C-alpha cells in the first residue's frame, strides 16, 4: 500500500483527540515528502543530528517530535526544533533542557517517560522515581520546561494482555499525576503510547499521541 493510503487508513481509525506521529527516523527526505503531500504534518525523529538536518531541509509547517533517548550534551540540537520532547527520563536531562531553553528564551514542551515494560533495556522513570521526582518540587523551580504529559513503551511481546495492562497502568498513573500535580493545568493532557505493533490497544487505553513508523513507511 502507498504511504498516502496507509496514512489515510490509520487516520480513519483514530478517534477524535488522538494524533498520529509518523516516525520518520532513517527515512530519506523524498519519502517524508510523500507523507507530507498526503497531508501528514507530525513527524517523529530519534537522533538529534538527523532531526536538525531534516528540520533545515523540509517544510517549516511540519511539527517535529523528538521521541528518542536524549543525551544532555545534545539538548541544544533538539530544543527549539522539536515541538515536543517525548522521553525526558531523568532530573538531570530536565535541568539540561531548562538551561538550554532559558538560554534560547523559549519554552520547551516535554513528556516524562515512565518505564512500564518488563524489560531492562527501556529508559524512563520507574513509577516510584516519578513520584519522588514530582514530590521533590523540582518542577516548580523550573520556568522554561513545560511538562505536558507522560510517555511510555510497552514490553515487546506477543502477549497483548500484558501490553494492555502496561498501557492501562500508564493511563492510571497519568490520571493520578494530573490530579495530584497538574489539576488546573490544561496543558497537561498528552499521553504518548503505542507503536506499530500495539497502537490499537494504546488507543483503547487512552493514548493521545501514537508513534507509528513501520505501519506508515514499511520496514526500516
Ligand atoms: C522507532 C520508534 C517508534 C516507531 O516504531 P514502529 O514499530 O516502527 O512503529 C516509536 N517510538 C519510539 C520511541 C521509537 O524509537
PDB file of C-alpha atoms and ligand atoms in Angstrom:
ATOM      1  CA  UNK A   1       0.000   0.000   0.000  1.00  0.00           C
ATOM      2  CA  UNK A   2       1.269   3.528  -0.677  1.00  0.00           C
ATOM      3  CA  UNK A   3       2.277   5.830   2.156  1.00  0.00           C
ATOM      4  CA  UNK A   4      -0.720   8.045   1.408  1.00  0.00           C
ATOM      5  CA  UNK A   5      -3.105   5.110   1.673  1.00  0.00           C
ATOM      6  CA  UNK A   6      -1.502   3.885   4.896  1.00  0.00           C
ATOM      7  CA  UNK A   7      -1.876   7.308   6.442  1.00  0.00           C
ATOM      8  CA  UNK A   8      -5.487   7.554   5.350  1.00  0.00           C
ATOM      9  CA  UNK A   9      -6.215   4.107   6.672  1.00  0.00           C
ATOM     10  CA  UNK A  10      -4.655   4.849  10.085  1.00  0.00           C
ATOM     11  CA  UNK A  11      -6.366   8.246  10.335  1.00  0.00           C
ATOM     12  CA  UNK A  12      -9.764   6.757   9.552  1.00  0.00           C
ATOM     13  CA  UNK A  13      -9.393   4.519  12.605  1.00  0.00           C
ATOM     14  CA  UNK A  14      -8.150   7.214  15.030  1.00  0.00           C
ATOM     15  CA  UNK A  15     -10.724   8.522  17.488  1.00  0.00           C
ATOM     16  CA  UNK A  16     -11.031  12.263  17.974  1.00  0.00           C
ATOM     17  CA  UNK A  17      -8.325  13.571  20.256  1.00  0.00           C
ATOM     18  CA  UNK A  18      -5.684  11.067  19.160  1.00  0.00           C
ATOM     19  CA  UNK A  19      -2.935  12.377  16.893  1.00  0.00           C
ATOM     20  CA  UNK A  20      -0.675  10.418  14.592  1.00  0.00           C
ATOM     21  CA  UNK A  21       3.073  10.951  14.673  1.00  0.00           C
ATOM     22  CA  UNK A  22       4.696   9.468  11.578  1.00  0.00           C
ATOM     23  CA  UNK A  23       8.041   8.176  12.833  1.00  0.00           C
ATOM     24  CA  UNK A  24      10.374   9.163  10.019  1.00  0.00           C
ATOM     25  CA  UNK A  25      13.724   8.155  11.551  1.00  0.00           C
ATOM     26  CA  UNK A  26      16.079   6.753   8.886  1.00  0.00           C
ATOM     27  CA  UNK A  27      13.643   7.761   6.129  1.00  0.00           C
ATOM     28  CA  UNK A  28      15.017   9.946   3.335  1.00  0.00           C
ATOM     29  CA  UNK A  29      13.567  13.351   2.526  1.00  0.00           C
ATOM     30  CA  UNK A  30      11.585  12.211  -0.524  1.00  0.00           C
ATOM     31  CA  UNK A  31       9.802   9.535   1.490  1.00  0.00           C
ATOM     32  CA  UNK A  32       8.911  12.042   4.206  1.00  0.00           C
ATOM     33  CA  UNK A  33       7.660  14.405   1.488  1.00  0.00           C
ATOM     34  CA  UNK A  34       5.362  11.680   0.241  1.00  0.00           C
ATOM     35  CA  UNK A  35       3.734  11.589   3.662  1.00  0.00           C
ATOM     36  CA  UNK A  36       3.745  15.382   3.830  1.00  0.00           C
ATOM     37  CA  UNK A  37       1.999  15.615   0.470  1.00  0.00           C
ATOM     38  CA  UNK A  38      -0.610  13.212   1.777  1.00  0.00           C
ATOM     39  CA  UNK A  39      -1.348  15.797   4.480  1.00  0.00           C
ATOM     40  CA  UNK A  40       0.728  14.412   7.353  1.00  0.00           C
ATOM     41  CA  UNK A  41       2.305  17.163   9.486  1.00  0.00           C
ATOM     42  CA  UNK A  42       3.536  15.461  12.670  1.00  0.00           C
ATOM     43  CA  UNK A  43       6.804  13.570  12.326  1.00  0.00           C
ATOM     44  CA  UNK A  44       8.971  11.817  14.907  1.00  0.00           C
ATOM     45  CA  UNK A  45      12.755  11.516  14.980  1.00  0.00           C
ATOM     46  CA  UNK A  46      15.066   9.885  17.492  1.00  0.00           C
ATOM     47  CA  UNK A  47      18.515  11.255  16.610  1.00  0.00           C
ATOM     48  CA  UNK A  48      19.413  14.891  17.256  1.00  0.00           C
ATOM     49  CA  UNK A  49      21.645  15.234  14.206  1.00  0.00           C
ATOM     50  CA  UNK A  50      19.085  13.704  11.886  1.00  0.00           C
ATOM     51  CA  UNK A  51      16.359  15.911  13.356  1.00  0.00           C
ATOM     52  CA  UNK A  52      18.419  19.076  12.863  1.00  0.00           C
ATOM     53  CA  UNK A  53      19.196  18.159   9.289  1.00  0.00           C
ATOM     54  CA  UNK A  54      15.596  17.342   8.397  1.00  0.00           C
ATOM     55  CA  UNK A  55      14.220  20.456  10.079  1.00  0.00           C
ATOM     56  CA  UNK A  56      16.536  22.523   7.913  1.00  0.00           C
ATOM     57  CA  UNK A  57      15.504  20.868   4.667  1.00  0.00           C
ATOM     58  CA  UNK A  58      11.810  20.115   4.991  1.00  0.00           C
ATOM     59  CA  UNK A  59       8.776  22.442   5.030  1.00  0.00           C
ATOM     60  CA  UNK A  60       8.509  24.600   8.127  1.00  0.00           C
ATOM     61  CA  UNK A  61       4.896  23.782   8.886  1.00  0.00           C
ATOM     62  CA  UNK A  62       5.974  20.317   9.986  1.00  0.00           C
ATOM     63  CA  UNK A  63       5.573  19.700  13.715  1.00  0.00           C
ATOM     64  CA  UNK A  64       8.617  17.713  14.805  1.00  0.00           C
ATOM     65  CA  UNK A  65       8.552  15.364  17.767  1.00  0.00           C
ATOM     66  CA  UNK A  66      11.737  14.101  19.372  1.00  0.00           C
ATOM     67  CA  UNK A  67      10.872  10.586  20.519  1.00  0.00           C
ATOM     68  CA  UNK A  68      14.238   9.023  21.314  1.00  0.00           C
ATOM     69  CA  UNK A  69      16.541   8.919  24.284  1.00  0.00           C
ATOM     70  CA  UNK A  70      18.191  12.319  24.563  1.00  0.00           C
ATOM     71  CA  UNK A  71      21.675  12.834  25.932  1.00  0.00           C
ATOM     72  CA  UNK A  72      22.238  16.011  27.908  1.00  0.00           C
ATOM     73  CA  UNK A  73      25.060  17.131  25.615  1.00  0.00           C
ATOM     74  CA  UNK A  74      22.714  17.014  22.602  1.00  0.00           C
ATOM     75  CA  UNK A  75      19.896  19.054  24.102  1.00  0.00           C
ATOM     76  CA  UNK A  76      20.956  22.168  22.198  1.00  0.00           C
ATOM     77  CA  UNK A  77      20.302  20.352  18.905  1.00  0.00           C
ATOM     78  CA  UNK A  78      16.743  19.499  19.843  1.00  0.00           C
ATOM     79  CA  UNK A  79      15.418  22.386  21.959  1.00  0.00           C
ATOM     80  CA  UNK A  80      13.824  24.948  19.673  1.00  0.00           C
ATOM     81  CA  UNK A  81      13.451  22.412  16.866  1.00  0.00           C
ATOM     82  CA  UNK A  82      11.165  19.763  18.306  1.00  0.00           C
ATOM     83  CA  UNK A  83       7.699  20.898  19.363  1.00  0.00           C
ATOM     84  CA  UNK A  84       7.639  18.148  21.924  1.00  0.00           C
ATOM     85  CA  UNK A  85      10.390  16.107  23.574  1.00  0.00           C
ATOM     86  CA  UNK A  86       8.776  12.786  24.441  1.00  0.00           C
ATOM     87  CA  UNK A  87      11.312  10.964  26.525  1.00  0.00           C
ATOM     88  CA  UNK A  88      12.579  13.020  29.458  1.00  0.00           C
ATOM     89  CA  UNK A  89      13.783  10.273  31.748  1.00  0.00           C
ATOM     90  CA  UNK A  90      15.841  11.995  34.442  1.00  0.00           C
ATOM     91  CA  UNK A  91      16.057  15.145  36.517  1.00  0.00           C
ATOM     92  CA  UNK A  92      19.459  15.741  35.005  1.00  0.00           C
ATOM     93  CA  UNK A  93      18.045  15.811  31.480  1.00  0.00           C
ATOM     94  CA  UNK A  94      15.173  18.036  32.544  1.00  0.00           C
ATOM     95  CA  UNK A  95      17.608  20.511  34.081  1.00  0.00           C
ATOM     96  CA  UNK A  96      19.738  20.464  30.925  1.00  0.00           C
ATOM     97  CA  UNK A  97      16.666  21.256  28.822  1.00  0.00           C
ATOM     98  CA  UNK A  98      15.687  24.039  31.232  1.00  0.00           C
ATOM     99  CA  UNK A  99      19.128  25.574  30.931  1.00  0.00           C
ATOM    100  CA  UNK A 100      19.116  25.458  27.131  1.00  0.00           C
ATOM    101  CA  UNK A 101      15.546  26.773  26.917  1.00  0.00           C
ATOM    102  CA  UNK A 102      16.457  29.693  29.193  1.00  0.00           C
ATOM    103  CA  UNK A 103      19.459  30.439  27.028  1.00  0.00           C
ATOM    104  CA  UNK A 104      17.291  30.470  23.885  1.00  0.00           C
ATOM    105  CA  UNK A 105      14.482  32.372  25.683  1.00  0.00           C
ATOM    106  CA  UNK A 106      11.947  29.748  24.676  1.00  0.00           C
ATOM    107  CA  UNK A 107       9.511  27.384  26.317  1.00  0.00           C
ATOM    108  CA  UNK A 108      10.125  23.693  25.635  1.00  0.00           C
ATOM    109  CA  UNK A 109       7.288  21.187  25.921  1.00  0.00           C
ATOM    110  CA  UNK A 110       8.239  17.790  27.321  1.00  0.00           C
ATOM    111  CA  UNK A 111       6.772  14.490  28.402  1.00  0.00           C
ATOM    112  CA  UNK A 112       8.145  12.452  31.273  1.00  0.00           C
ATOM    113  CA  UNK A 113       8.994   8.924  30.204  1.00  0.00           C
ATOM    114  CA  UNK A 114       7.855   6.178  32.529  1.00  0.00           C
ATOM    115  CA  UNK A 115       9.335   2.708  32.490  1.00  0.00           C
ATOM    116  CA  UNK A 116       6.309   0.420  32.226  1.00  0.00           C
ATOM    117  CA  UNK A 117       7.800  -2.543  30.368  1.00  0.00           C
ATOM    118  CA  UNK A 118       9.153  -5.719  31.916  1.00  0.00           C
ATOM    119  CA  UNK A 119      12.397  -5.241  30.073  1.00  0.00           C
ATOM    120  CA  UNK A 120      15.697  -3.952  31.328  1.00  0.00           C
ATOM    121  CA  UNK A 121      16.595  -2.071  28.207  1.00  0.00           C
ATOM    122  CA  UNK A 122      13.940   0.629  28.201  1.00  0.00           C
ATOM    123  CA  UNK A 123      14.571   4.062  29.634  1.00  0.00           C
ATOM    124  CA  UNK A 124      12.321   6.029  31.907  1.00  0.00           C
ATOM    125  CA  UNK A 125      11.445   6.885  35.498  1.00  0.00           C
ATOM    126  CA  UNK A 126      10.135   3.967  37.491  1.00  0.00           C
ATOM    127  CA  UNK A 127       6.733   4.821  38.972  1.00  0.00           C
ATOM    128  CA  UNK A 128       8.413   5.343  42.371  1.00  0.00           C
ATOM    129  CA  UNK A 129      11.105   7.564  40.927  1.00  0.00           C
ATOM    130  CA  UNK A 130       8.443   9.570  39.144  1.00  0.00           C
ATOM    131  CA  UNK A 131       6.540  10.078  42.379  1.00  0.00           C
ATOM    132  CA  UNK A 132       9.703  11.165  44.195  1.00  0.00           C
ATOM    133  CA  UNK A 133      10.663  13.485  41.395  1.00  0.00           C
ATOM    134  CA  UNK A 134       7.269  15.195  41.259  1.00  0.00           C
ATOM    135  CA  UNK A 135       7.085  15.368  45.029  1.00  0.00           C
ATOM    136  CA  UNK A 136      10.519  16.970  45.262  1.00  0.00           C
ATOM    137  CA  UNK A 137       9.156  20.210  43.817  1.00  0.00           C
ATOM    138  CA  UNK A 138      11.851  20.454  41.159  1.00  0.00           C
ATOM    139  CA  UNK A 139       9.232  21.412  38.602  1.00  0.00           C
ATOM    140  CA  UNK A 140       8.055  24.445  40.494  1.00  0.00           C
ATOM    141  CA  UNK A 141      11.584  25.844  40.326  1.00  0.00           C
ATOM    142  CA  UNK A 142      11.671  25.419  36.574  1.00  0.00           C
ATOM    143  CA  UNK A 143      10.185  28.023  34.282  1.00  0.00           C
ATOM    144  CA  UNK A 144      11.054  27.183  30.667  1.00  0.00           C
ATOM    145  CA  UNK A 145      10.250  23.481  30.544  1.00  0.00           C
ATOM    146  CA  UNK A 146       6.555  22.703  30.318  1.00  0.00           C
ATOM    147  CA  UNK A 147       5.699  19.159  31.309  1.00  0.00           C
ATOM    148  CA  UNK A 148       2.591  18.362  29.287  1.00  0.00           C
ATOM    149  CA  UNK A 149       2.143  14.659  29.918  1.00  0.00           C
ATOM    150  CA  UNK A 150       3.654  11.194  30.064  1.00  0.00           C
ATOM    151  CA  UNK A 151       5.167   8.753  27.596  1.00  0.00           C
ATOM    152  CA  UNK A 152       5.819   5.033  27.771  1.00  0.00           C
ATOM    153  CA  UNK A 153       6.670   1.944  25.796  1.00  0.00           C
ATOM    154  CA  UNK A 154       5.112  -1.429  26.454  1.00  0.00           C
ATOM    155  CA  UNK A 155       7.034  -4.685  26.549  1.00  0.00           C
ATOM    156  CA  UNK A 156       7.830  -6.092  23.122  1.00  0.00           C
ATOM    157  CA  UNK A 157       5.797  -9.271  23.414  1.00  0.00           C
ATOM    158  CA  UNK A 158       3.099 -11.317  21.708  1.00  0.00           C
ATOM    159  CA  UNK A 159       1.167 -11.234  24.974  1.00  0.00           C
ATOM    160  CA  UNK A 160      -1.308  -8.487  24.169  1.00  0.00           C
ATOM    161  CA  UNK A 161      -2.948  -8.712  27.577  1.00  0.00           C
ATOM    162  CA  UNK A 162       0.365  -7.780  29.152  1.00  0.00           C
ATOM    163  CA  UNK A 163       0.685  -4.865  26.737  1.00  0.00           C
ATOM    164  CA  UNK A 164      -2.818  -3.750  27.668  1.00  0.00           C
ATOM    165  CA  UNK A 165      -2.068  -3.970  31.386  1.00  0.00           C
ATOM    166  CA  UNK A 166       1.039  -1.825  30.923  1.00  0.00           C
ATOM    167  CA  UNK A 167      -0.794   0.845  28.933  1.00  0.00           C
ATOM    168  CA  UNK A 168      -3.676   0.805  31.398  1.00  0.00           C
ATOM    169  CA  UNK A 169      -1.208   1.258  34.243  1.00  0.00           C
ATOM    170  CA  UNK A 170       0.367   4.242  32.478  1.00  0.00           C
ATOM    171  CA  UNK A 171      -3.045   5.837  31.920  1.00  0.00           C
ATOM    172  CA  UNK A 172      -3.882   5.417  35.621  1.00  0.00           C
ATOM    173  CA  UNK A 173      -0.562   6.957  36.522  1.00  0.00           C
ATOM    174  CA  UNK A 174      -1.263   9.815  34.125  1.00  0.00           C
ATOM    175  CA  UNK A 175      -4.655  10.475  35.763  1.00  0.00           C
ATOM    176  CA  UNK A 176      -3.078  10.352  39.209  1.00  0.00           C
ATOM    177  CA  UNK A 177      -0.238  12.706  38.297  1.00  0.00           C
ATOM    178  CA  UNK A 178      -2.710  15.040  36.617  1.00  0.00           C
ATOM    179  CA  UNK A 179      -4.950  15.259  39.659  1.00  0.00           C
ATOM    180  CA  UNK A 180      -2.070  15.453  42.167  1.00  0.00           C
ATOM    181  CA  UNK A 181       0.246  17.876  40.393  1.00  0.00           C
ATOM    182  CA  UNK A 182      -1.475  19.489  37.391  1.00  0.00           C
ATOM    183  CA  UNK A 183      -5.151  19.795  38.353  1.00  0.00           C
ATOM    184  CA  UNK A 184      -5.616  23.254  36.850  1.00  0.00           C
ATOM    185  CA  UNK A 185      -3.095  22.979  34.040  1.00  0.00           C
ATOM    186  CA  UNK A 186      -4.899  22.330  30.759  1.00  0.00           C
ATOM    187  CA  UNK A 187      -1.579  21.836  29.017  1.00  0.00           C
ATOM    188  CA  UNK A 188      -1.005  18.623  30.926  1.00  0.00           C
ATOM    189  CA  UNK A 189      -3.016  16.389  28.627  1.00  0.00           C
ATOM    190  CA  UNK A 190      -0.751  14.255  26.444  1.00  0.00           C
ATOM    191  CA  UNK A 191      -0.239  10.541  26.791  1.00  0.00           C
ATOM    192  CA  UNK A 192       2.223   9.246  24.205  1.00  0.00           C
ATOM    193  CA  UNK A 193       1.917   5.490  23.921  1.00  0.00           C
ATOM    194  CA  UNK A 194       1.515   2.998  21.101  1.00  0.00           C
ATOM    195  CA  UNK A 195       3.766   1.978  18.209  1.00  0.00           C
ATOM    196  CA  UNK A 196       3.063  -0.031  15.061  1.00  0.00           C
ATOM    197  CA  UNK A 197       2.697  -3.331  16.912  1.00  0.00           C
ATOM    198  CA  UNK A 198       0.420  -2.161  19.692  1.00  0.00           C
ATOM    199  CA  UNK A 199      -1.222   1.181  18.908  1.00  0.00           C
ATOM    200  CA  UNK A 200      -4.837  -0.082  18.657  1.00  0.00           C
ATOM    201  CA  UNK A 201      -4.527  -1.233  22.280  1.00  0.00           C
ATOM    202  CA  UNK A 202      -2.847   2.022  23.307  1.00  0.00           C
ATOM    203  CA  UNK A 203      -5.747   3.980  21.818  1.00  0.00           C
ATOM    204  CA  UNK A 204      -8.298   1.880  23.665  1.00  0.00           C
ATOM    205  CA  UNK A 205      -6.366   2.558  26.858  1.00  0.00           C
ATOM    206  CA  UNK A 206      -6.270   6.332  26.440  1.00  0.00           C
ATOM    207  CA  UNK A 207      -3.335   7.393  24.249  1.00  0.00           C
ATOM    208  CA  UNK A 208      -3.469  10.913  22.785  1.00  0.00           C
ATOM    209  CA  UNK A 209      -0.358  10.507  20.613  1.00  0.00           C
ATOM    210  CA  UNK A 210       0.610   7.353  18.739  1.00  0.00           C
ATOM    211  CA  UNK A 211       4.063   6.971  17.183  1.00  0.00           C
ATOM    212  CA  UNK A 212       3.992   4.888  14.017  1.00  0.00           C
ATOM    213  CA  UNK A 213       6.973   4.115  11.824  1.00  0.00           C
ATOM    214  CA  UNK A 214       6.615   0.709  10.233  1.00  0.00           C
ATOM    215  CA  UNK A 215       2.865   0.980   9.717  1.00  0.00           C
ATOM    216  CA  UNK A 216       3.290   4.148   7.662  1.00  0.00           C
ATOM    217  CA  UNK A 217       6.616   3.654   5.912  1.00  0.00           C
ATOM    218  CA  UNK A 218       7.153  -0.113   5.898  1.00  0.00           C
ATOM    219  CA  UNK A 219      10.096  -1.878   7.474  1.00  0.00           C
ATOM    220  CA  UNK A 220      13.220   0.192   8.085  1.00  0.00           C
TER     221      UNK A 220
HETATM  222  C1  LIG B   1      11.116   3.801  16.252  1.00  0.00           C
HETATM  223  C2  LIG B   1      10.194   4.238  17.323  1.00  0.00           C
HETATM  224  C3  LIG B   1       8.805   4.180  17.133  1.00  0.00           C
HETATM  225  C4  LIG B   1       8.143   3.612  15.901  1.00  0.00           C
HETATM  226  O1  LIG B   1       8.302   2.236  15.844  1.00  0.00           O
HETATM  227  P1  LIG B   1       7.449   1.337  14.838  1.00  0.00           P
HETATM  228  O2  LIG B   1       7.398  -0.001  15.489  1.00  0.00           O
HETATM  229  O3  LIG B   1       8.204   1.322  13.543  1.00  0.00           O
HETATM  230  O4  LIG B   1       6.111   1.948  14.687  1.00  0.00           O
HETATM  231  C5  LIG B   1       8.000   4.659  18.159  1.00  0.00           C
HETATM  232  N1  LIG B   1       8.515   5.157  19.302  1.00  0.00           N
HETATM  233  C6  LIG B   1       9.846   5.220  19.506  1.00  0.00           C
HETATM  234  C7  LIG B   1      10.342   5.777  20.800  1.00  0.00           C
HETATM  235  C8  LIG B   1      10.725   4.767  18.535  1.00  0.00           C
HETATM  236  O5  LIG B   1      12.036   4.823  18.758  1.00  0.00           O
END
